[in-house]
Coordinates of C-alpha atoms and ligand atoms in Angstrom, one line a residue:
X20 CA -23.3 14.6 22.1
X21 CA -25.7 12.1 23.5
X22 CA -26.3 8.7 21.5
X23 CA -29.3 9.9 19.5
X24 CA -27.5 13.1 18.4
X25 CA -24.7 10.6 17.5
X26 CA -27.1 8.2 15.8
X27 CA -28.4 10.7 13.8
X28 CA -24.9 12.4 12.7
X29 CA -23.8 9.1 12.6
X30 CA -25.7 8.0 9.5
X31 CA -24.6 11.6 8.1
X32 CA -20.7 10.7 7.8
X33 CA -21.3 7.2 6.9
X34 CA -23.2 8.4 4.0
X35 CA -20.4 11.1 3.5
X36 CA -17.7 8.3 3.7
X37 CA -19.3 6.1 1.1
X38 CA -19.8 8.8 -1.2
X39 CA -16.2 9.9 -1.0
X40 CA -15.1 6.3 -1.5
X41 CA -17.4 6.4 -5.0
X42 CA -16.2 9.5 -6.2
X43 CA -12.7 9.1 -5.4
X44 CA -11.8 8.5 -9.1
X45 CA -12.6 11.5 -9.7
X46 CA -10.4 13.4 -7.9
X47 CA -6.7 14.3 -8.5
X48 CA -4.4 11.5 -6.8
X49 CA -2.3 13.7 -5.2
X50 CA -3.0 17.5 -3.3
X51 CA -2.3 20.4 -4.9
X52 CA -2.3 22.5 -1.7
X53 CA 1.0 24.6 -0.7
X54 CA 2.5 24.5 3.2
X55 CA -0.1 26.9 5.3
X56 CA -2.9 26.3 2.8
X57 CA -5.3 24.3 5.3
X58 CA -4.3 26.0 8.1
X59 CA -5.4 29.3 6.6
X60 CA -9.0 27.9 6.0
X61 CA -9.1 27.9 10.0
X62 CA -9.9 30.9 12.5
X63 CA -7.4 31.7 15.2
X64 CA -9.5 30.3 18.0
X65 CA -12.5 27.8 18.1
X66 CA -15.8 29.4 17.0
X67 CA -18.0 30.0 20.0
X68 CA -21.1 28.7 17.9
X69 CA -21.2 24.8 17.7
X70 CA -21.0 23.7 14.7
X71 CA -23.9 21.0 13.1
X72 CA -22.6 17.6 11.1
X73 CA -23.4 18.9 7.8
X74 CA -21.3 22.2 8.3
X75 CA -18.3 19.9 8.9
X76 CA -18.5 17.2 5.9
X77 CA -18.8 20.6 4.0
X78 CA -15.6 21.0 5.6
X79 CA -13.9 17.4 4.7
X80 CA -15.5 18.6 0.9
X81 CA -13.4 22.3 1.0
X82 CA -10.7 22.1 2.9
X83 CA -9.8 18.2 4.1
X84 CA -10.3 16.3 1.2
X85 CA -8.0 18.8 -0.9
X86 CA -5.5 18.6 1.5
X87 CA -4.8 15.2 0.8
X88 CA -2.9 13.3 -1.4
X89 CA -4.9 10.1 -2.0
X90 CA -3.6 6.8 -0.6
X91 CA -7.2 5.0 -1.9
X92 CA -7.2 6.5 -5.5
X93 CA -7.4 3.6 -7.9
X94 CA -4.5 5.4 -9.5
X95 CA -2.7 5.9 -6.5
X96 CA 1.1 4.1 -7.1
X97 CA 3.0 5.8 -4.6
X98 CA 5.3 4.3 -1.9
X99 CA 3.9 1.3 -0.6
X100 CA -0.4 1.0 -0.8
X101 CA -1.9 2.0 2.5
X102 CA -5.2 0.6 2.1
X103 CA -8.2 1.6 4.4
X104 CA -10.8 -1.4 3.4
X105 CA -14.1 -0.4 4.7
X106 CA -15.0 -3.2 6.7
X107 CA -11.8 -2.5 9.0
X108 CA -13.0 1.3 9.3
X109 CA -16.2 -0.4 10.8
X110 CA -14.1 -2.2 13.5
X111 CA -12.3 0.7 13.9
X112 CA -15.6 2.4 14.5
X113 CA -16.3 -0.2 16.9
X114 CA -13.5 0.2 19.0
X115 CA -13.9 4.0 19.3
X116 CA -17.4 3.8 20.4
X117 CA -17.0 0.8 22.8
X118 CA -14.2 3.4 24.3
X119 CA -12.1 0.7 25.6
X120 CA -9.1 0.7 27.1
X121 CA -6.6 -1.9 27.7
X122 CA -4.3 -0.9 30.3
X123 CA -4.7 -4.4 32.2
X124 CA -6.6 -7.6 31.5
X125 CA -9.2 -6.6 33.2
X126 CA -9.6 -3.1 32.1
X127 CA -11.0 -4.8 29.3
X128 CA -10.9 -8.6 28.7
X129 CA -12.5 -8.8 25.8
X130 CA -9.8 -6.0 24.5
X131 CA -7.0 -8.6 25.2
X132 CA -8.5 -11.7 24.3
X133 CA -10.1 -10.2 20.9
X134 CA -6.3 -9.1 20.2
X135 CA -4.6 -12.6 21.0
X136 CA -7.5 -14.7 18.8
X137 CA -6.8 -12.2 16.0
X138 CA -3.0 -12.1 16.2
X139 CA -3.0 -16.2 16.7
X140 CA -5.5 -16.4 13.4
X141 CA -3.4 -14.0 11.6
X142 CA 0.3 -16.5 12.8
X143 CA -2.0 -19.2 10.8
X144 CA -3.2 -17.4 8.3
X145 CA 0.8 -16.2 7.2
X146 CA 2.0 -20.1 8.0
X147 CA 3.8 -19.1 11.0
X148 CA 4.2 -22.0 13.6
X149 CA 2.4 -22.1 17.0
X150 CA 6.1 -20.9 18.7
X151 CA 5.4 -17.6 18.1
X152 CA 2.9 -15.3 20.1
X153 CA 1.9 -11.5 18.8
X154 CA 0.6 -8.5 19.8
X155 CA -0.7 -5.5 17.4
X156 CA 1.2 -2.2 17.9
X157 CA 0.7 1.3 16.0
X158 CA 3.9 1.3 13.4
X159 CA 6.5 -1.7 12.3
X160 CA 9.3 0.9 13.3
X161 CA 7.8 0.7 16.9
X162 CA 8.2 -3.0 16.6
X163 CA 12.0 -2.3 15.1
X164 CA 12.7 -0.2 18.6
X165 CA 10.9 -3.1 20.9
X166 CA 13.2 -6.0 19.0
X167 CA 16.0 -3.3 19.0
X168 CA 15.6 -3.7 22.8
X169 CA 15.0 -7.1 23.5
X170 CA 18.2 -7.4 21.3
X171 CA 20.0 -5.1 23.8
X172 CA 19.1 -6.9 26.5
X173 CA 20.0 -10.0 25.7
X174 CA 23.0 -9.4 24.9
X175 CA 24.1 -7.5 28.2
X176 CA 21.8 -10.2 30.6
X177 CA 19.6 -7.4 31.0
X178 CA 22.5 -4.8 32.0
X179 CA 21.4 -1.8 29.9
X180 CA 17.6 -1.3 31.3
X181 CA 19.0 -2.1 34.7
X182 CA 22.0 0.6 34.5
X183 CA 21.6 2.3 31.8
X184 CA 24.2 2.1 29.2
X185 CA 27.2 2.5 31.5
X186 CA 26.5 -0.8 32.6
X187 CA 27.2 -2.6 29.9
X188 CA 30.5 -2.6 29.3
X189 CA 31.0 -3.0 25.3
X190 CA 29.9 -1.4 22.3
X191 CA 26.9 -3.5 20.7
X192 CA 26.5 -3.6 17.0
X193 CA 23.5 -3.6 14.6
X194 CA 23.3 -5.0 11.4
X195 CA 21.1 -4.4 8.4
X196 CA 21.6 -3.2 4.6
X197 CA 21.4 -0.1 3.4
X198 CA 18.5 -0.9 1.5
X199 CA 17.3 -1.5 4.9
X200 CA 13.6 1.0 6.4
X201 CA 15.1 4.2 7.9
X202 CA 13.3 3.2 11.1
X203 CA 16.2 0.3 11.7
X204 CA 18.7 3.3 12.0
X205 CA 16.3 5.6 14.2
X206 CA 15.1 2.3 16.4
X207 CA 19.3 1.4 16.7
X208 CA 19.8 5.4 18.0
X209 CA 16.4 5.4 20.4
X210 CA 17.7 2.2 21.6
X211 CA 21.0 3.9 22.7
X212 CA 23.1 1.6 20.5
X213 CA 23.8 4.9 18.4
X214 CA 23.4 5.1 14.9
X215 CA 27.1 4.9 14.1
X216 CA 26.9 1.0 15.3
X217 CA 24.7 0.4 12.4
X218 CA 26.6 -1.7 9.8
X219 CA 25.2 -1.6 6.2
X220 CA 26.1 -5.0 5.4
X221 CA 27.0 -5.3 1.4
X222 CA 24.0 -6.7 -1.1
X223 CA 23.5 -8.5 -4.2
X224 CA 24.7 -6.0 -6.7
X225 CA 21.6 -8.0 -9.0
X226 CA 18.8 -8.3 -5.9
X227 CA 19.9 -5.8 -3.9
X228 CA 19.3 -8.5 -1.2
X229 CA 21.9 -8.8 2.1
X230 CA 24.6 -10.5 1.6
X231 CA 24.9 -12.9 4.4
X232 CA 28.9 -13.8 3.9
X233 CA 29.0 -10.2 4.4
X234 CA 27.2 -10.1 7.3
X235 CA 30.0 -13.1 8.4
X236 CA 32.6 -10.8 7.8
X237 CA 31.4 -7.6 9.1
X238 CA 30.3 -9.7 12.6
X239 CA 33.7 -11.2 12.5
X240 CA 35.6 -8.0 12.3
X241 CA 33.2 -6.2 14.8
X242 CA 34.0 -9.5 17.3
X243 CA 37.6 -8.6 16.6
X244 CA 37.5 -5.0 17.4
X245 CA 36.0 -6.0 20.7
X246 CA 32.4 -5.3 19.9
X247 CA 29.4 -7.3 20.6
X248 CA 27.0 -8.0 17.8
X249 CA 23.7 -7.9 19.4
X250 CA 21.2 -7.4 16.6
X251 CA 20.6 -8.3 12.7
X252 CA 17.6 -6.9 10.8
X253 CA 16.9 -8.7 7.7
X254 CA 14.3 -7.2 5.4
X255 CA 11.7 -9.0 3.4
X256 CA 10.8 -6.5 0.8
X257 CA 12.9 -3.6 1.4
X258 CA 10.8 0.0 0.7
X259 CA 13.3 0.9 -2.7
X260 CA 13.1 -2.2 -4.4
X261 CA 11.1 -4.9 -2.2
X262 CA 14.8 -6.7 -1.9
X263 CA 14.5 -9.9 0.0
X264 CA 17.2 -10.7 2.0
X265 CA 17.6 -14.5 2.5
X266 CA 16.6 -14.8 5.5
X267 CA 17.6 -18.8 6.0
X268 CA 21.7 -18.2 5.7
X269 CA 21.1 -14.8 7.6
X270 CA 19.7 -16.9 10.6
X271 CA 22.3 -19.4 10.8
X272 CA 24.8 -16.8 10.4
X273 CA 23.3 -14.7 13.1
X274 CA 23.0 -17.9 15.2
X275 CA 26.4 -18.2 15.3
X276 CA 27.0 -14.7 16.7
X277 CA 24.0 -14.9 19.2
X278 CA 22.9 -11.6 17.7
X279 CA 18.9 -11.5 17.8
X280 CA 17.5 -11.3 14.4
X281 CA 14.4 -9.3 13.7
X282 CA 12.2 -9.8 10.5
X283 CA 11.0 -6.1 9.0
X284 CA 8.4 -8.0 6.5
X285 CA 6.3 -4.7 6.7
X286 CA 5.1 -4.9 3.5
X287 CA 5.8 -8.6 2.3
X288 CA 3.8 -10.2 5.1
X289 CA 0.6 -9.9 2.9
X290 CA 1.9 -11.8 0.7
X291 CA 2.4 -14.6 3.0
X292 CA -1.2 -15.4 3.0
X293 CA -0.6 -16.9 -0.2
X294 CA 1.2 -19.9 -0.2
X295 CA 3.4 -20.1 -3.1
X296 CA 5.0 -16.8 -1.8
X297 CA 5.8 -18.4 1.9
X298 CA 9.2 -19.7 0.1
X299 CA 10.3 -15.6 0.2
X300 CA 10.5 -15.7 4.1
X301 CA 11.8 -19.3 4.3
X302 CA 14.1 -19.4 7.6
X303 CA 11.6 -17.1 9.8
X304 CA 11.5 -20.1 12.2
X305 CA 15.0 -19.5 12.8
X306 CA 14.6 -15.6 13.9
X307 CA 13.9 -13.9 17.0
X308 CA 10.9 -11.2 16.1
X309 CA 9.3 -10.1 13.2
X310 CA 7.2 -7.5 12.5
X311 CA 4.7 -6.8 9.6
X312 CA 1.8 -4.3 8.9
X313 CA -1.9 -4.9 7.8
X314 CA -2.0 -1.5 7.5
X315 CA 0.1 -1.6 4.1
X316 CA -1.2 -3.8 1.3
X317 CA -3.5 -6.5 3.3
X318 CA -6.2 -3.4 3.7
X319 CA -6.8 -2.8 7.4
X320 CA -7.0 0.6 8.5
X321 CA -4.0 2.4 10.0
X322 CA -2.7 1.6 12.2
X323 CA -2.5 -2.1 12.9
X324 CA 1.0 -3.7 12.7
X325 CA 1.4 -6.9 13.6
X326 CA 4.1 -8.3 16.1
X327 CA 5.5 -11.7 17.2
X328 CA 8.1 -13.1 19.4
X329 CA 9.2 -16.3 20.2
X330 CA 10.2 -15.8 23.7
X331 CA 7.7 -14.0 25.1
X332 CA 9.2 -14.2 28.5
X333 CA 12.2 -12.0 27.0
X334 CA 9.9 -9.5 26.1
X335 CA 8.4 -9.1 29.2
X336 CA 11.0 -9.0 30.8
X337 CA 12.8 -6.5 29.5
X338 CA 9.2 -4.4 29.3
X339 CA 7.6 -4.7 32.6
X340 CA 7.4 -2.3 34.9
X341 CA 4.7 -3.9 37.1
X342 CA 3.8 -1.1 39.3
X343 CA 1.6 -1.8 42.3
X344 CA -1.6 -0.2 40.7
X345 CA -1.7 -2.2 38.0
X346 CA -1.0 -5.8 39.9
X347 CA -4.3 -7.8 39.8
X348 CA -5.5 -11.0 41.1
X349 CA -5.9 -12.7 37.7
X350 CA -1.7 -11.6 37.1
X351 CA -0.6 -14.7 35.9
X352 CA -3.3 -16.6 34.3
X353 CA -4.1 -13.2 31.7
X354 CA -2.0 -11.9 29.2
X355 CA -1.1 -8.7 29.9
X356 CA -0.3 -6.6 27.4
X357 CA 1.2 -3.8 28.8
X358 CA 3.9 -5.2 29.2
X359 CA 4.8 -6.5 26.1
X360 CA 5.0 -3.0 24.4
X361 CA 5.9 0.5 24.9
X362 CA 2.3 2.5 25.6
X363 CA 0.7 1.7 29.0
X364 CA -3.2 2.7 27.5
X365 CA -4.0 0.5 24.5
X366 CA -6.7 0.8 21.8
X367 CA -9.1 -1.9 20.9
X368 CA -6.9 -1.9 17.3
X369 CA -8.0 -6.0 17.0
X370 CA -11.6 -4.8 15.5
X371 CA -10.2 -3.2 13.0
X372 CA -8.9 -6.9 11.7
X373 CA -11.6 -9.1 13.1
X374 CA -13.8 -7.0 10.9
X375 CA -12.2 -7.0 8.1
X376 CA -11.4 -11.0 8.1
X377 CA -15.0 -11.2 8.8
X378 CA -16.8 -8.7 6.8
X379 CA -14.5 -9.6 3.7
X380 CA -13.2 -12.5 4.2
X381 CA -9.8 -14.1 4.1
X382 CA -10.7 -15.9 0.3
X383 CA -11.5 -12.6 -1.3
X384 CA -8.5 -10.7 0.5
X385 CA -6.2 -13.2 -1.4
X386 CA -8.1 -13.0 -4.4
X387 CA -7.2 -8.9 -4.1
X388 CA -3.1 -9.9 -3.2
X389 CA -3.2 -11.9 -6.5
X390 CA -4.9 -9.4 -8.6
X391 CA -2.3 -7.3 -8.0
X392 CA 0.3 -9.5 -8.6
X393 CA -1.1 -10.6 -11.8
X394 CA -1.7 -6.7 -12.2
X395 CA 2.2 -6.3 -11.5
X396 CA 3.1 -9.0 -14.2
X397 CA 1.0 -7.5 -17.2
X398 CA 2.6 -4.2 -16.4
X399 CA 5.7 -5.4 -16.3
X400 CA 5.8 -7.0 -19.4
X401 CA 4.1 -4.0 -21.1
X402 CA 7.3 -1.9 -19.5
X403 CA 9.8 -5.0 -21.0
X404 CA 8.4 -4.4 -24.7
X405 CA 8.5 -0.9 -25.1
X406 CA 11.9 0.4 -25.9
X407 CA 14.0 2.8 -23.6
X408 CA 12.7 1.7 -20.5
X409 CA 14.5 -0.2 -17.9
X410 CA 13.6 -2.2 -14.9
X411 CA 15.9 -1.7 -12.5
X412 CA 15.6 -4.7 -9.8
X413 CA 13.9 -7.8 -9.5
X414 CA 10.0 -7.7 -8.9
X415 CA 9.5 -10.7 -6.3
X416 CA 5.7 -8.8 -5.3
X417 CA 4.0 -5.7 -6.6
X418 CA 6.8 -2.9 -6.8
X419 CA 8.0 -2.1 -10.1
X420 CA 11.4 -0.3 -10.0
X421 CA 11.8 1.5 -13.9
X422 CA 13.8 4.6 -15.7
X423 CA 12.8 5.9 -18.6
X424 CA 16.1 6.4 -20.7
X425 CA 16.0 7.4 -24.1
X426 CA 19.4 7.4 -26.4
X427 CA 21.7 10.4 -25.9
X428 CA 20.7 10.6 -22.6
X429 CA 23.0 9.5 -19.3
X430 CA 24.3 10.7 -16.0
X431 CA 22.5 13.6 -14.6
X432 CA 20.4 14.2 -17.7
X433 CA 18.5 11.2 -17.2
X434 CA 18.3 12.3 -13.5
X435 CA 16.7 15.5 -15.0
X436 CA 14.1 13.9 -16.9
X437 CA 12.9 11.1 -14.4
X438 CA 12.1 13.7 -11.7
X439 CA 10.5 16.1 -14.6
X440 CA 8.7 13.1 -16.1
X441 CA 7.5 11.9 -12.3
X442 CA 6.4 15.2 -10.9
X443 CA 4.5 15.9 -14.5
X444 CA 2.3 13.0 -13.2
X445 CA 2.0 13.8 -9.5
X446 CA 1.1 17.5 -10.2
X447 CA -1.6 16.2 -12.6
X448 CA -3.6 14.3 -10.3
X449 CA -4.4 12.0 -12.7
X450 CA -1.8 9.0 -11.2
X451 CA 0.9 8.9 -8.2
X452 CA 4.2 7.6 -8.0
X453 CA 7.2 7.7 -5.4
X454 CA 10.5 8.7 -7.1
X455 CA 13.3 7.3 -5.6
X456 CA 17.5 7.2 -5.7
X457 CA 19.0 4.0 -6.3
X458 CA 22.5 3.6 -6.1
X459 CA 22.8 7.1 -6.5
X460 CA 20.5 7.7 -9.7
X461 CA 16.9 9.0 -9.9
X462 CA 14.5 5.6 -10.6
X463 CA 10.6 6.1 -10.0
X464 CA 8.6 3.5 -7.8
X465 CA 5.6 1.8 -9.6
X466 CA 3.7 0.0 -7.0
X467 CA 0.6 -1.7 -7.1
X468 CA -1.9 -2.8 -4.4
X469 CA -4.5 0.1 -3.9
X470 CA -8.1 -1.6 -3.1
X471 CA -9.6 0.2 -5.9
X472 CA -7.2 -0.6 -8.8
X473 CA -8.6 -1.9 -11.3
X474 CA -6.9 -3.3 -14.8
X475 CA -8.0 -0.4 -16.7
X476 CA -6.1 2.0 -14.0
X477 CA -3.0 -0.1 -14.8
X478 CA -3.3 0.7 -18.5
X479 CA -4.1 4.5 -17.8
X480 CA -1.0 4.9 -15.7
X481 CA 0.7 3.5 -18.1
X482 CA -0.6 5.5 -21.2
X483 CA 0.3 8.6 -18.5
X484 CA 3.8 7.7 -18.0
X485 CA 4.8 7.2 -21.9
X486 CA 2.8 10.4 -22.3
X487 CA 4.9 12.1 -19.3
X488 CA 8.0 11.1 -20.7
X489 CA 7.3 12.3 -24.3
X490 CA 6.5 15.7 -23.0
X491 CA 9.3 15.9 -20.6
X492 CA 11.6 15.4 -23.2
X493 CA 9.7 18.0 -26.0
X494 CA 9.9 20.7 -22.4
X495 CA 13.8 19.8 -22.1
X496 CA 14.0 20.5 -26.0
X497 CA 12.6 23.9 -26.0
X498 CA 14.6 24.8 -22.7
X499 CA 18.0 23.8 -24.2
X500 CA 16.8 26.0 -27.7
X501 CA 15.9 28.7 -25.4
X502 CA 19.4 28.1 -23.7
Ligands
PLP21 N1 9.7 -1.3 7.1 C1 9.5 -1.3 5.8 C2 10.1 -2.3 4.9 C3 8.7 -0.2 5.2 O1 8.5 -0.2 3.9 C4 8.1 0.7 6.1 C5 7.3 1.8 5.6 O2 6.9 1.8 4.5 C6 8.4 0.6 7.5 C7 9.2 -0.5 7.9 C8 7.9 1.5 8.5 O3 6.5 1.3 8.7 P1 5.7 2.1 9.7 O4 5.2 3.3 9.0 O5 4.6 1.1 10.1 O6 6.5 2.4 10.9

């Protein structure tokens, strides 16, 4: 394709993108395809005939777009929100065709320096001081397996990347809540520690938060048995319940031990761009890493999470290689970010963000965090006054945590109707949400932050789910008559 064939299908799938954005609405939230369904629509090999731009947005119409369940549906309440705001989808436009690739300084300055203005605006924006320096990786649980390893290497003096594990000597310890993202646990395994040195530190039976004279004890016994805690992960809006674990008593306690203690604020760090909700990550100062993703609520197109560090010489030490070909005579004077990550080729993510805090604007992205905690609230206090409904867990941001549980109904029965009530909405297509266990017991995940929710979207999910419940309950009538 040569740039006027581009410039011509270019205009094409921007037009194709904008019109899928407007119609979205209209569309069932989630996909009713079955496993092998897309696939099928496929031939065996690639067509010998080239294909022209308009035969593949038909494609996106038949065969992509109902293959997917839709994260930027206004009535999309699934997991977490995974916003793609169109200005970010420019940058990220940008950075494809500029073709960039950051494998040194000066493989592409303007790759580097672009990434360290927008990761130092970003520190500011989330009231971060000037101590800490970031980089912008794909995922936070990539940024759980980096912090996993500088924790492992500090606490062997760098033993374990030198000999391997046989060098070190003593069984290190992790330690996190269960509540904790299941990417602590895989990051803890990766990282050689093994996932059976993960200790699920007790929470607030209330908050569900860590429980930091737990975390004493359990790094007290651990000390005892001749282990070596080496790393705590405190969460700031776990995925169940958006938990926050107090992150202030954590550090000191963690201080004490010398473990390193990472920050998983995945979700939660957009809301540190407002600063009445700063208080919920008060102690940061006083951990090691942290890691948090624009890619969730904030509205930047996957993938774009953000991650800072303290000591940056740590991290490059323990993730240098510094191979002859890639020594250079500006090493020294340029940040080099290959060496404070995993992946020697980078991509030019920082457009993605420098567009959207540009195009947008950082006013009206706060304006959209507050909508949808003012969103949250109204819901929430529509769930409080209607009878047989429960909320489960504190709502600190835009996660509501609710059962529906009518009289006569416990145990496994309610178990029964959350997941009939949940999947009657999900299969509809007219709303999404995640159902998840909590303590053991079916709950469903209401959360809010979608781009394109709008009040009246609140109030339809709502109507749905008092709807859903009534006719799961009138289906698990007629099954028990039929019984
Ligand atoms: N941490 C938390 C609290 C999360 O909720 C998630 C994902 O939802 C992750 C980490 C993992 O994020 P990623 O998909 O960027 O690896």
């Amino acid at each position: 394709m040569n740039p006027e064939e581009f410039r011509t299908a270019g205009h094409v799938l921007i037009d194709w993108i904008a019109d899928f954005r407007t119609r979205l609405p209209d569309l069932p939230v989630q996909s009713d395809r079955r496993p092998g369904d897309v696939r099928a629509a496929f031939p065996e090999s690639v067509p010998a005939v080239t294909a022209g731009i308009d035969e593949l947005t038909s494609l996106l119409d038949s065969v992509v777009v109902p293959g997917m369940t839709h994260f930027q549906h206004p009535r999309y309440f699934g997991f977490f929100p995974s916003n793609a705001g169109l200005a970010s989808v420019l940058g990220d436009l940008a950075s494809s065709g500029l073709g960039g690739l950051g494998i040194t300084w000066q493989s592409c300055p303007a790759l580097t320096e672009v990434e360290e203005v927008v990761c130092d605006w970003m520190r500011r924006l989330v009231g971060l001081s000037s101590a800490w320096r970031g980089t912008i990786y794909d995922t936070a649980s990539t940024g759980a397996l980096v912090a996993m390893l500088c924790a492992r290497e500090r606490a062997t003096g760098y033993g374990a990347a030198g000999k391997g594990w046989q060098g070190t000597g003593q069984g290190l310890t992790v330690y996190c809540t269960s509540h904790a993202h299941s990417s602590v646990t895989k990051a803890a395994a990766l990282a050689g520690y093994g996932a059976a040195h993960v200790r699920f530190v007790d929470v607030d039976p209330v908050s569900f938060a860590m429980d930091p004279e737990s975390l004493a004890k359990a790094i007290a016994q651990d000390t005892g048995a001749g282990f070596r805690p080496a790393m705590v992960v405190a969460t700031v809006g776990t995925t169940g319940t958006t938990a926050i674990d107090p992150i202030a008593r954590i550090a000191e306690v963690a201080g004490e031990s010398g473990a390193w203690l990472h920050i998983d604020a995945a979700l939660a760090g957009a809301a540190m761009l407002l600063d009445d909700y700063r208080h919920l990550w008060e102690g940061v100062e006083d951990s090691d890493s942290l890691t948090w993703n624009p890619h969730k609520w904030l509205g930047t197109a996957l993938d774009a999470s953000l991650f800072y560090v303290r000591d940056v010489d740590h991290l490059i030490r323990v993730m240098s290689t510094n191979p002859s070909y890639l020594r250079s005579a500006v090493d020294g004077e340029a940040t080099q970010y290959r060496d404070w990550g995993i992946p020697l080729g980078r991509r030019f993510r920082a457009l993605k963000l420098l567009f959207q805090l540009r195009l947008d604007g950082v006013e009206s992205i706060k304006q959209r965090l507050r909508r949808d905690l003012a969103f949250t609230n109204l819901l929430l206090s529509l769930i409080h006054e209607a009878s047989d409904w429960m909320v489960l867990a504190p709502v600190p941001l835009q996660t509501i945590c609710v059962r529906h549980q009518p009289p006569g109904l416990d145990g496994e029965a309610v178990d029964a109707h959350t997941l009939r009530w949940v999947a009657s909405i999900n299969d509809s297509g007219r709303a999404f949400l995640t159902p998840a266990q909590l303590e053991g017991r079916w709950m469903v995940r209401v959360s809010l932050g979608s781009e394109a929710t709008e009040w009246e979207d609140v109030e339809e999910l709502w109507r749905i789910m008092k709807e859903a419940v009534a006719g799961a309950l009138a289906t698990s009538v007629v099954q028990n008559l039929d019984d």
